[in-house]
PDB file of C-alpha atoms in Angstrom:
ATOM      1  CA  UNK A   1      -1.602-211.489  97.255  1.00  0.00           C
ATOM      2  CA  UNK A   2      -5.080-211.066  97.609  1.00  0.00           C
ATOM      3  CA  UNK A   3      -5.515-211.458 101.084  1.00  0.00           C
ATOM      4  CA  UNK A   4      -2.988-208.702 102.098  1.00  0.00           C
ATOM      5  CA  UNK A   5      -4.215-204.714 102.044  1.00  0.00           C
ATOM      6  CA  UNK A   6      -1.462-203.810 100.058  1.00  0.00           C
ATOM      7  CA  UNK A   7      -2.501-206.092  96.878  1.00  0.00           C
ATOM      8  CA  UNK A   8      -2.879-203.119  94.226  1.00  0.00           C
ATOM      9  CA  UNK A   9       0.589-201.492  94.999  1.00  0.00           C
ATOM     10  CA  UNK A  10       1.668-205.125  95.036  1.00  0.00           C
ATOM     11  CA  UNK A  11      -0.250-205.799  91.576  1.00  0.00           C
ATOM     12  CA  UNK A  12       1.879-202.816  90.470  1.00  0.00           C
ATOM     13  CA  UNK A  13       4.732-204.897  90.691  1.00  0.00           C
ATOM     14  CA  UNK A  14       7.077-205.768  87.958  1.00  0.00           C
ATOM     15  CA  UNK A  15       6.588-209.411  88.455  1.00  0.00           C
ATOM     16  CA  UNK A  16       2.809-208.920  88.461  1.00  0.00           C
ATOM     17  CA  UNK A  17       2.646-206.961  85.315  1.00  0.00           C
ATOM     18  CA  UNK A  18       5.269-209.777  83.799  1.00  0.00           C
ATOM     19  CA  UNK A  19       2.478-212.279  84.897  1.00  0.00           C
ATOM     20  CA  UNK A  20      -0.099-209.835  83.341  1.00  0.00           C
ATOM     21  CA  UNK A  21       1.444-209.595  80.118  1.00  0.00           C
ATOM     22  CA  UNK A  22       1.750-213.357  80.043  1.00  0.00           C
ATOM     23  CA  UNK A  23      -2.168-214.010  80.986  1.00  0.00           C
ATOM     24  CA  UNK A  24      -3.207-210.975  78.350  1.00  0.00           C
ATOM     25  CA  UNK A  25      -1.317-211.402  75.785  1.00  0.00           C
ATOM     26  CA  UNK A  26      -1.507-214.170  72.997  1.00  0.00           C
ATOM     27  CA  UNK A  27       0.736-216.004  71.302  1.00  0.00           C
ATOM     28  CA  UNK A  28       1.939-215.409  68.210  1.00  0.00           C
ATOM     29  CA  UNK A  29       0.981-211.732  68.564  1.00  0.00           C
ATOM     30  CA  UNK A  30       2.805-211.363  71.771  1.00  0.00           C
ATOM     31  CA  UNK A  31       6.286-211.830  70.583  1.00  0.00           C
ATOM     32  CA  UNK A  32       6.120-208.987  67.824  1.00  0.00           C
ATOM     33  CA  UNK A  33       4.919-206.631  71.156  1.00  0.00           C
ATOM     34  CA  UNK A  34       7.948-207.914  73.382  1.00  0.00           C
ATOM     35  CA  UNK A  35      10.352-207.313  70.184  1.00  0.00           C
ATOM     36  CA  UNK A  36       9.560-203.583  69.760  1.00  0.00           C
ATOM     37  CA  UNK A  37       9.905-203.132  73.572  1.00  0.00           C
ATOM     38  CA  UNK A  38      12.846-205.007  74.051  1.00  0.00           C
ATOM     39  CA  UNK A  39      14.327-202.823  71.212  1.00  0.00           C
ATOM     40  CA  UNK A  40      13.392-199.421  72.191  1.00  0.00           C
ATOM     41  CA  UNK A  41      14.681-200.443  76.279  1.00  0.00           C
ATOM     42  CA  UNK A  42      17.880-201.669  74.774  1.00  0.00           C
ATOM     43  CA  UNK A  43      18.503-198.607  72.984  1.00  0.00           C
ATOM     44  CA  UNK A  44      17.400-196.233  75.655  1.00  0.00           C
ATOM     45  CA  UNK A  45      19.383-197.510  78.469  1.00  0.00           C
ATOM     46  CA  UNK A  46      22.680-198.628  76.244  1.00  0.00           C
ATOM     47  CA  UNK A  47      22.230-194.717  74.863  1.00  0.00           C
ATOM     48  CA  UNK A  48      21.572-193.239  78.824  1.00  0.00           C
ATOM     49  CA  UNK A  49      24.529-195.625  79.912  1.00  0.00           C
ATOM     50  CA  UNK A  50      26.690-193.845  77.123  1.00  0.00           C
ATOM     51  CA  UNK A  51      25.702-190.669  78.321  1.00  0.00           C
ATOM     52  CA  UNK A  52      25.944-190.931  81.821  1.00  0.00           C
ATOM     53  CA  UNK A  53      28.689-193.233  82.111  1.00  0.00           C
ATOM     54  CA  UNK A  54      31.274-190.799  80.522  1.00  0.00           C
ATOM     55  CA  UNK A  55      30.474-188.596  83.598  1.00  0.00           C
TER      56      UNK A  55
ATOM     57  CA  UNK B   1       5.378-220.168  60.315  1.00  0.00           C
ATOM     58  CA  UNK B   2       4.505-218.689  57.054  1.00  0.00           C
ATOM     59  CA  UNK B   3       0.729-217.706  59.103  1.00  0.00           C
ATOM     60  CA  UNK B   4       3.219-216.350  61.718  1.00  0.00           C
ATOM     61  CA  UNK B   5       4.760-214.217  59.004  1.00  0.00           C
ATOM     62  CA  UNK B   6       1.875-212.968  57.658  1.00  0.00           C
ATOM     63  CA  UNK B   7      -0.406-212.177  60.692  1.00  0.00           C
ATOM     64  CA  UNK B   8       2.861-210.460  61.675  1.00  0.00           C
ATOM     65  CA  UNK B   9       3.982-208.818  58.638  1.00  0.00           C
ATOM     66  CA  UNK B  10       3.800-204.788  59.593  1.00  0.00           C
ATOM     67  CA  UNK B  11       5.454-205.599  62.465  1.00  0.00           C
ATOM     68  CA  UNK B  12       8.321-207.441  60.812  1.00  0.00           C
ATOM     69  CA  UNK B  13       8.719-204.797  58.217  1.00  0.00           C
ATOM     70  CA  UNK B  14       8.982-202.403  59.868  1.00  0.00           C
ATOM     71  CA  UNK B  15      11.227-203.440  62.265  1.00  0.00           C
ATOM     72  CA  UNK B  16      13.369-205.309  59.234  1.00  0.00           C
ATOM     73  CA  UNK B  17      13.899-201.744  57.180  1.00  0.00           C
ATOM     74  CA  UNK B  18      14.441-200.216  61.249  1.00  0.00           C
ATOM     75  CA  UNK B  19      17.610-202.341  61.955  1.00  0.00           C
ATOM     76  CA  UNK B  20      18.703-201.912  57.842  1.00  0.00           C
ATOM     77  CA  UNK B  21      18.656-198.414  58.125  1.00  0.00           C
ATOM     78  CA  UNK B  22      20.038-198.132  61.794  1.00  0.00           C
ATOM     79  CA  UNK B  23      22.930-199.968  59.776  1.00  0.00           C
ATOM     80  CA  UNK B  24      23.162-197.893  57.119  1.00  0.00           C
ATOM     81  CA  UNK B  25      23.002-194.689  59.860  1.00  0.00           C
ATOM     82  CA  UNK B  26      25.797-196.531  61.206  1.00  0.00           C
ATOM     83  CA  UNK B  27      28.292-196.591  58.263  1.00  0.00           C
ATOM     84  CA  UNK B  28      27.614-193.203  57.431  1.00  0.00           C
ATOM     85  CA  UNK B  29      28.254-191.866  60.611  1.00  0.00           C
ATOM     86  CA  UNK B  30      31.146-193.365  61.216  1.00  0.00           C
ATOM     87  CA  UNK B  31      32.592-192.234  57.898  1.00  0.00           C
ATOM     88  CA  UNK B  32      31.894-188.697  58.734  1.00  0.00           C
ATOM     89  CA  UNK B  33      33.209-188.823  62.322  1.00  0.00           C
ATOM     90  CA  UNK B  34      36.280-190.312  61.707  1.00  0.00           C
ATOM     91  CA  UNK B  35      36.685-188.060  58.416  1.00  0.00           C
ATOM     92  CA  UNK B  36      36.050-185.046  61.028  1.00  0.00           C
ATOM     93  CA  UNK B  37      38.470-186.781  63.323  1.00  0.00           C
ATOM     94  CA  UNK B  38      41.078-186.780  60.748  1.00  0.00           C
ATOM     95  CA  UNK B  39      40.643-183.024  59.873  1.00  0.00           C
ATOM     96  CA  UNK B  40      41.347-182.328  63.618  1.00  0.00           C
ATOM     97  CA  UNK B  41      44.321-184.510  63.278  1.00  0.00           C
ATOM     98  CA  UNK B  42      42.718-186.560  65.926  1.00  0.00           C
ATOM     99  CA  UNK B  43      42.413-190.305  66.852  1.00  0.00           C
ATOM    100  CA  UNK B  44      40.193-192.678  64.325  1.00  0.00           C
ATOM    101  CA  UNK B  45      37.578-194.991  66.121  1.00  0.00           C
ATOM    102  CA  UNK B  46      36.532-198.305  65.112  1.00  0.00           C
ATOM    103  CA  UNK B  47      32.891-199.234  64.004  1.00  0.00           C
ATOM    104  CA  UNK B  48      32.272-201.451  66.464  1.00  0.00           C
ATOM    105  CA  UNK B  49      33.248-198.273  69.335  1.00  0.00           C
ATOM    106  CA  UNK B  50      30.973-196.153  67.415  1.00  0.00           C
ATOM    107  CA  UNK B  51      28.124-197.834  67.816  1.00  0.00           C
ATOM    108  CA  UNK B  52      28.754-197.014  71.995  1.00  0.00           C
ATOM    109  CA  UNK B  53      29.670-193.342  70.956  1.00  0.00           C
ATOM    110  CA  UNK B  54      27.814-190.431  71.867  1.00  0.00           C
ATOM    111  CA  UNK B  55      27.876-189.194  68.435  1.00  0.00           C
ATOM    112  CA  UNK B  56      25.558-192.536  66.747  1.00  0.00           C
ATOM    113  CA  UNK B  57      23.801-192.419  70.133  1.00  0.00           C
ATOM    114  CA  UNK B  58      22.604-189.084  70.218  1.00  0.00           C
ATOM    115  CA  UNK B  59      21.661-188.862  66.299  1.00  0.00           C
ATOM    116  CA  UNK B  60      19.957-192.268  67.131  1.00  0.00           C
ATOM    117  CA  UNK B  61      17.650-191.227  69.988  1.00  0.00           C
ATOM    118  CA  UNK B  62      17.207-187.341  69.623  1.00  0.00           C
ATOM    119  CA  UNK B  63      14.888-189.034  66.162  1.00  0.00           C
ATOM    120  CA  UNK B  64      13.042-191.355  68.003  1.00  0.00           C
ATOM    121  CA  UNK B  65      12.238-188.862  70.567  1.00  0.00           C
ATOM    122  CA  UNK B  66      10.326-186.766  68.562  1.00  0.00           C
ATOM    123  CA  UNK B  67       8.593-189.941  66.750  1.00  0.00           C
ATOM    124  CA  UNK B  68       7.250-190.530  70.517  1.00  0.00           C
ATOM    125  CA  UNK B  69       6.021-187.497  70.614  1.00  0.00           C
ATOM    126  CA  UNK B  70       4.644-187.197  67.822  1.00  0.00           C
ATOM    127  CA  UNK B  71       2.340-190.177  68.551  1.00  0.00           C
ATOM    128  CA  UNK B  72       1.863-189.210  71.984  1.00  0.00           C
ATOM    129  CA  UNK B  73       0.632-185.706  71.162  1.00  0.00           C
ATOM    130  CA  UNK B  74      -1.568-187.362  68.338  1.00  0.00           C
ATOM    131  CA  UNK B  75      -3.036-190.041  70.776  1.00  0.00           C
ATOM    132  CA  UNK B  76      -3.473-187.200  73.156  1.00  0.00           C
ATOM    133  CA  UNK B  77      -4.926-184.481  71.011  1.00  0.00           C
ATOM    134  CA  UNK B  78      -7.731-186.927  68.926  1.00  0.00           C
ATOM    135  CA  UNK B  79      -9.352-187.653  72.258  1.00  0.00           C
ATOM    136  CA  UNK B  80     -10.957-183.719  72.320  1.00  0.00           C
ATOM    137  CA  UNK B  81      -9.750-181.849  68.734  1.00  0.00           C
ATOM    138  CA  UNK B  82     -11.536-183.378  65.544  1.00  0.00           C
ATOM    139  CA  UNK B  83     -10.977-182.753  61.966  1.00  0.00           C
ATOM    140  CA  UNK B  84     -14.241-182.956  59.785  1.00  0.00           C
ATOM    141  CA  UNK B  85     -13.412-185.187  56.854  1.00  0.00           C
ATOM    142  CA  UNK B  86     -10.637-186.360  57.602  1.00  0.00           C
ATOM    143  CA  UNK B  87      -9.563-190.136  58.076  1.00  0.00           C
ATOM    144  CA  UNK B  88      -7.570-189.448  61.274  1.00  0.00           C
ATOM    145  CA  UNK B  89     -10.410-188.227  63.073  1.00  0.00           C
ATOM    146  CA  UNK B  90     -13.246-189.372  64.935  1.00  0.00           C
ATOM    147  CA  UNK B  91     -16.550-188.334  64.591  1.00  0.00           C
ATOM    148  CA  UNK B  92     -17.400-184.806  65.896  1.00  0.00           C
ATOM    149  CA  UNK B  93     -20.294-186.026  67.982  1.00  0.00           C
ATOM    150  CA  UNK B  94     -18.072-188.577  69.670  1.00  0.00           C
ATOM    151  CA  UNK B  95     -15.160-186.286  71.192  1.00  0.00           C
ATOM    152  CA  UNK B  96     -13.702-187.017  74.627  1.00  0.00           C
ATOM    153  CA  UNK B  97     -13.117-190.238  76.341  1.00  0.00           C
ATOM    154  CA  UNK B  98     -16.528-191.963  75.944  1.00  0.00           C
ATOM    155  CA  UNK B  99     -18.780-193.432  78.159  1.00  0.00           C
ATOM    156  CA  UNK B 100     -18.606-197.106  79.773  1.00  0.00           C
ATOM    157  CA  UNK B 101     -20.171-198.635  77.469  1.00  0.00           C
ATOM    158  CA  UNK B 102     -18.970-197.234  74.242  1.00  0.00           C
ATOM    159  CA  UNK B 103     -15.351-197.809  75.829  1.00  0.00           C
ATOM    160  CA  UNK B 104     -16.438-201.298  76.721  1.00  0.00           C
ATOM    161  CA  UNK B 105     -14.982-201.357  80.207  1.00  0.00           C
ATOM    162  CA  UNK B 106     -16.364-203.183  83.764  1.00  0.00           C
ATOM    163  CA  UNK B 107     -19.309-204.783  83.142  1.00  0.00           C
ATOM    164  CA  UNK B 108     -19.433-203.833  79.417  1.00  0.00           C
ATOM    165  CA  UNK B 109     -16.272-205.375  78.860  1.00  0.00           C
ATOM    166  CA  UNK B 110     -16.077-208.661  75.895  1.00  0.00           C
ATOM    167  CA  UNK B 111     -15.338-211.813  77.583  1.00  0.00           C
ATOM    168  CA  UNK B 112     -11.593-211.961  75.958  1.00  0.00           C
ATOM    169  CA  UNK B 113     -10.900-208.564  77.417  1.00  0.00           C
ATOM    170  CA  UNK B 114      -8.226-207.479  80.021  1.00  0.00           C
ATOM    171  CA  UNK B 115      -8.724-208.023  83.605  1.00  0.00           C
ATOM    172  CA  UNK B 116      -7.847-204.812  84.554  1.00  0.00           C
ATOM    173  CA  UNK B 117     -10.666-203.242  81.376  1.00  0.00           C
ATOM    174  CA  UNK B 118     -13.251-205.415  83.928  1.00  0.00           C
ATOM    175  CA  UNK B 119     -12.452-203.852  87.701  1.00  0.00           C
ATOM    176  CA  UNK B 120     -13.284-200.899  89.049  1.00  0.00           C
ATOM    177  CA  UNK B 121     -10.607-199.633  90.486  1.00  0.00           C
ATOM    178  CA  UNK B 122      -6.930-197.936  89.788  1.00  0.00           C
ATOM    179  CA  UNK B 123      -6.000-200.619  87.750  1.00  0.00           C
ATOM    180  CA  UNK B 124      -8.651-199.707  85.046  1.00  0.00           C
ATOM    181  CA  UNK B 125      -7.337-195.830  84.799  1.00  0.00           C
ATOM    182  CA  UNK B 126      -4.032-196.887  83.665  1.00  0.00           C
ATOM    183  CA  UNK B 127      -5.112-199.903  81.504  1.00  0.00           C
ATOM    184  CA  UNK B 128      -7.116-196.806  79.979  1.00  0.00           C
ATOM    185  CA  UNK B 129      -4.307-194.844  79.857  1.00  0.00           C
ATOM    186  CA  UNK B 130      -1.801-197.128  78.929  1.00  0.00           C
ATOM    187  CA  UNK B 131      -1.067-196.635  75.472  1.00  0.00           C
ATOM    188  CA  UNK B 132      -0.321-192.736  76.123  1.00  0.00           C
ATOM    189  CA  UNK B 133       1.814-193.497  79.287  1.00  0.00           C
ATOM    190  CA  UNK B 134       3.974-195.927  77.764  1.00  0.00           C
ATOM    191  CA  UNK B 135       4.394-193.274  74.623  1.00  0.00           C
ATOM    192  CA  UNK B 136       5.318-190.820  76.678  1.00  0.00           C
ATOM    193  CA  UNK B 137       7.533-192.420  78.796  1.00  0.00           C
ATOM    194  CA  UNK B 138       9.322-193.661  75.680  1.00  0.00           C
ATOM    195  CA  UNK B 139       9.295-190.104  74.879  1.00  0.00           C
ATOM    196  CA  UNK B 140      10.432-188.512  77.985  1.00  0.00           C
ATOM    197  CA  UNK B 141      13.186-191.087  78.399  1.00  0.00           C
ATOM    198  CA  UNK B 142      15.116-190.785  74.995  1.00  0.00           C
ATOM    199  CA  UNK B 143      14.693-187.026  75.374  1.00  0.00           C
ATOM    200  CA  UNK B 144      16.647-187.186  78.024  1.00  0.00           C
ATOM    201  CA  UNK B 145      19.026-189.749  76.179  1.00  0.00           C
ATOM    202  CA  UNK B 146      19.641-187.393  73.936  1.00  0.00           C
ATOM    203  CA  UNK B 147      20.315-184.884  76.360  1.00  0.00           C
ATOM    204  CA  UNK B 148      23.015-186.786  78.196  1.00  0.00           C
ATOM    205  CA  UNK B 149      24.471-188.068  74.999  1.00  0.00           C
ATOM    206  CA  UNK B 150      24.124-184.313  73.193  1.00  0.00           C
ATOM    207  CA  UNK B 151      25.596-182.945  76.166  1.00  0.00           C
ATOM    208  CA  UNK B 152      29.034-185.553  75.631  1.00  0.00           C
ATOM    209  CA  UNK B 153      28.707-184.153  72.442  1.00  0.00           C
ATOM    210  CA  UNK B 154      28.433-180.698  73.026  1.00  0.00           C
ATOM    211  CA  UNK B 155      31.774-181.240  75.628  1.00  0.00           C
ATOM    212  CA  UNK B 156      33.870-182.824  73.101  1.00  0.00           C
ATOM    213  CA  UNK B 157      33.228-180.184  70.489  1.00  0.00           C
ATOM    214  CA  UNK B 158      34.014-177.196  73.324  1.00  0.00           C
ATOM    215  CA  UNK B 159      37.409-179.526  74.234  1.00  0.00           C
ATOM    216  CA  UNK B 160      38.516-179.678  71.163  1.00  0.00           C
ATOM    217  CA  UNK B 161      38.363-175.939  70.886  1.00  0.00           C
ATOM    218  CA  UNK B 162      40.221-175.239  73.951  1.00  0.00           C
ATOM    219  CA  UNK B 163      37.112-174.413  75.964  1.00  0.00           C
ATOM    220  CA  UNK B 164      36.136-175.555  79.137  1.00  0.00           C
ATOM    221  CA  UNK B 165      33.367-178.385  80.082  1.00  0.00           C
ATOM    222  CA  UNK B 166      29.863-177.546  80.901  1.00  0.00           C
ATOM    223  CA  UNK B 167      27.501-178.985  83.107  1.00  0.00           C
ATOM    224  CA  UNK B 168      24.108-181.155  81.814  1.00  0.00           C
ATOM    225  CA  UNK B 169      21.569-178.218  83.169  1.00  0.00           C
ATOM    226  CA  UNK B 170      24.173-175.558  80.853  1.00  0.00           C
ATOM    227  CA  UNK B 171      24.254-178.039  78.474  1.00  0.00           C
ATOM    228  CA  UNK B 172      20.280-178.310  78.176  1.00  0.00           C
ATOM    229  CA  UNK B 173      19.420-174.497  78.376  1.00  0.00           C
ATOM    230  CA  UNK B 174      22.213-174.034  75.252  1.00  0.00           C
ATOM    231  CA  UNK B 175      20.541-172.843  72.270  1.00  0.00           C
ATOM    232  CA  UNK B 176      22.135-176.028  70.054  1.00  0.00           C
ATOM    233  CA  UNK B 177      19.994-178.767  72.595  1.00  0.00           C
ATOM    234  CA  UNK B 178      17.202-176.999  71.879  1.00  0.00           C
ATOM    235  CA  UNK B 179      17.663-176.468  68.051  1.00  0.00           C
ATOM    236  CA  UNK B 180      18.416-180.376  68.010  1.00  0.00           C
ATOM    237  CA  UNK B 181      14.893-180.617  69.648  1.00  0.00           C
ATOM    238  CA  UNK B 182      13.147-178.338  67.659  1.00  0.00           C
ATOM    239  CA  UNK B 183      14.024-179.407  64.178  1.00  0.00           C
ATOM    240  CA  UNK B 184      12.776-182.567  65.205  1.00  0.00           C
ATOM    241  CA  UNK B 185       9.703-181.533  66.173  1.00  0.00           C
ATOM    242  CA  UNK B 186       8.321-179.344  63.615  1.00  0.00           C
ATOM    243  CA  UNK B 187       9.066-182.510  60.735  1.00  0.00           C
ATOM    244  CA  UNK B 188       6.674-184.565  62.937  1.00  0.00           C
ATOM    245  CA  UNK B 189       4.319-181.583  63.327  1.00  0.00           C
ATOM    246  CA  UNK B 190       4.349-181.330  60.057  1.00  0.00           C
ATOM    247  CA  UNK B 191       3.642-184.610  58.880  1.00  0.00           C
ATOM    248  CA  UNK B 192       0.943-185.417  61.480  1.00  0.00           C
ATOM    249  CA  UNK B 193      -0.753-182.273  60.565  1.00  0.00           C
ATOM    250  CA  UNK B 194      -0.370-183.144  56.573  1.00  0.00           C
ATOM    251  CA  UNK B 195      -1.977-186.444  56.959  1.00  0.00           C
ATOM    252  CA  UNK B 196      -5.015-184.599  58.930  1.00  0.00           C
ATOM    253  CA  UNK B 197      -5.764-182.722  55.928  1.00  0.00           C
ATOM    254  CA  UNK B 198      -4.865-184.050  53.210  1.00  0.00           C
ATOM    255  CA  UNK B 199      -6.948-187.515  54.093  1.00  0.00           C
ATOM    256  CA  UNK B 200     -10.075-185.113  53.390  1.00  0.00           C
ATOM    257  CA  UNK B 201      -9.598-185.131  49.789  1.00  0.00           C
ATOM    258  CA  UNK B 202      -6.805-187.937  48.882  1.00  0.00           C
ATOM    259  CA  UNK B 203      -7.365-191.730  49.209  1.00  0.00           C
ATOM    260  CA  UNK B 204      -5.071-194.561  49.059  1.00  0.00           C
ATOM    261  CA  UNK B 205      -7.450-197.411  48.169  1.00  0.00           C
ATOM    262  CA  UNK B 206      -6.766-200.479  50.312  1.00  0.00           C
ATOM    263  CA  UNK B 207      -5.328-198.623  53.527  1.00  0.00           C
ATOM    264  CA  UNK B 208      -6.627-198.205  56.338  1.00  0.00           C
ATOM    265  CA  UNK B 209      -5.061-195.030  57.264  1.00  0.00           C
ATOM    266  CA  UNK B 210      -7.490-193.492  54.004  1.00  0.00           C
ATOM    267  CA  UNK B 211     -11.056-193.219  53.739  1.00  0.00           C
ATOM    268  CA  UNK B 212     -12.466-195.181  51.224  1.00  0.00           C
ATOM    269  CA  UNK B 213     -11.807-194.346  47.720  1.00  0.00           C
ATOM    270  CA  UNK B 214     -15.513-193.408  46.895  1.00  0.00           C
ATOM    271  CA  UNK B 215     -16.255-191.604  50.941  1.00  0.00           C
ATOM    272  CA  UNK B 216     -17.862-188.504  50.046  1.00  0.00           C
ATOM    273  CA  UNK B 217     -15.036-185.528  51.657  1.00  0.00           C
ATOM    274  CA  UNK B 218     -17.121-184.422  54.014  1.00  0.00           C
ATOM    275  CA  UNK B 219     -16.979-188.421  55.709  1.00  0.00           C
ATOM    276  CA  UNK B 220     -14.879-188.138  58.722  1.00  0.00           C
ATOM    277  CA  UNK B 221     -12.753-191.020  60.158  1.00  0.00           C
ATOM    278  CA  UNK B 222     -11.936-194.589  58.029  1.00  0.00           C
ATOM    279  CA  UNK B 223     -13.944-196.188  59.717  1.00  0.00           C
ATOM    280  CA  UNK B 224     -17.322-198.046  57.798  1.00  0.00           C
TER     281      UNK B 224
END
């Protein structure tokens, strides 16, 4: 990734901030962080799929 | 594990008394939309189909979009506006977004900090930013839940009464969207605004979201 001119759009990446989150974040912290994301994303997409979906 | 609890306990709390109360939302609102349903002689849902409804689904996220805001707006506004004495504030010699070196970034940066609080480059604007761009994405995206899922709403309602359906942009300039959004707003307003002030002169000893009990009320911010 480094070697190719593109690396910061590539860095942008979902699996590159995945790996970023890993490499930042620490353990035990980390898993209340993920929890209130996971949450929040869960409820926003089940609630947009709801919405959208009856259209 | 009992560390784990305790380093983690604010979290856990209040993300215990969240799901309790999203439960007891739940029950509630299901009781009053199938008690409506029954006064319009229609068809009774099951619990378990009104948790995918457009009726728990809207009343869930139009609330949570105006929390995000809320924060957002606060995050936002204590970078430039101060409040002297208050705990919520920073002092007024310090507004805007500090140099280098107060903010600890690129080659001020503690060895345990991010990468991207090191480099010079795009990466450090948004790990700068990124508290207020992940609020207000949160925000902007359950706003619009709540329009899609008001709008269902808002359809429903007009079938029922023998009208016909609207689209989502008639839907969103309606005057009952925006008095959904508005009455959510000024409570969080409100409250943000409240603790601003009243921090001057009240204290809650032990929190950190009070000055301390014997700060003078002209001491802005909690900090020592």
């Amino acid at each position: 990734v480094q070697q190719l001119p593109f690396r910061h759009l590539l860095s942008l990446s979902w699996v590159f901030v995945y790996r970023r989150f890993r490499a930042e974040t620490r353990q035990p912290v980390r898993t209340v962080f993920a929890l209130y994301l996971a949450f929040i994303a869960a409820g926003i997409v089940l609630y947009l799929v709801v919405g959208l979906g009856h259209y | 594990m009992r560390r784990w609890l305790f380093e983690n306990s604010l979290a856990l709390f209040f993300f215990a008394i969240l799901v309790a109360t999203l439960i007891g939302q739940s029950i509630a609102g299901h009781a009053v939309y199938n008690a409506d349903q029954i006064d319009h002689d229609a068809q009774t849902i099951s619990y378990w189909r009104y948790l995918v409804s457009s009726h728990f689904g809207e009343s869930v996220v139009e609330n949570w979009e105006s929390e995000f805001l809320q924060f957002s707006l606060f995050i936002l506004a204590t970078i430039w506006l101060v409040q002297k004495g208050s705990a919520e504030s920073k002092q007024p010699e310090d507004v805007g977004r500090g140099s280098d070196q107060s903010q600890k970034v690129k080659g001020f940066a503690d060895d345990g900090a991010a990468l991207w609080a090191k480099v010079n480059d795009a990466r450090l604007w948004i790990y700068s930013n990124s508290l207020l761009i992940v609020m207000m994405t949160i925000f902007f995206l359950t706003w619009f839940a709540q329009s899609v899922t008001g709008w269902n709403q808002f359809n429903s309602e007009r079938k029922e009464h023998g009208d016909s359906p609207v689209g989502w942009a008639g839907y969103v300039g309606d005057a009952s969207f925006w008095e959904d959004t508005f009455q959510n707003w000024q409570s969080e307003f409100l409250a943000v605004g409240t603790m601003a002030v009243f921090t001057i002169y009240l204290r809650q000893r032990g929190s950190p979201e009070s000055k301390r009990v014997g700060d003078a009320h002209d001491h802005t911010g909690s900090e020592v």
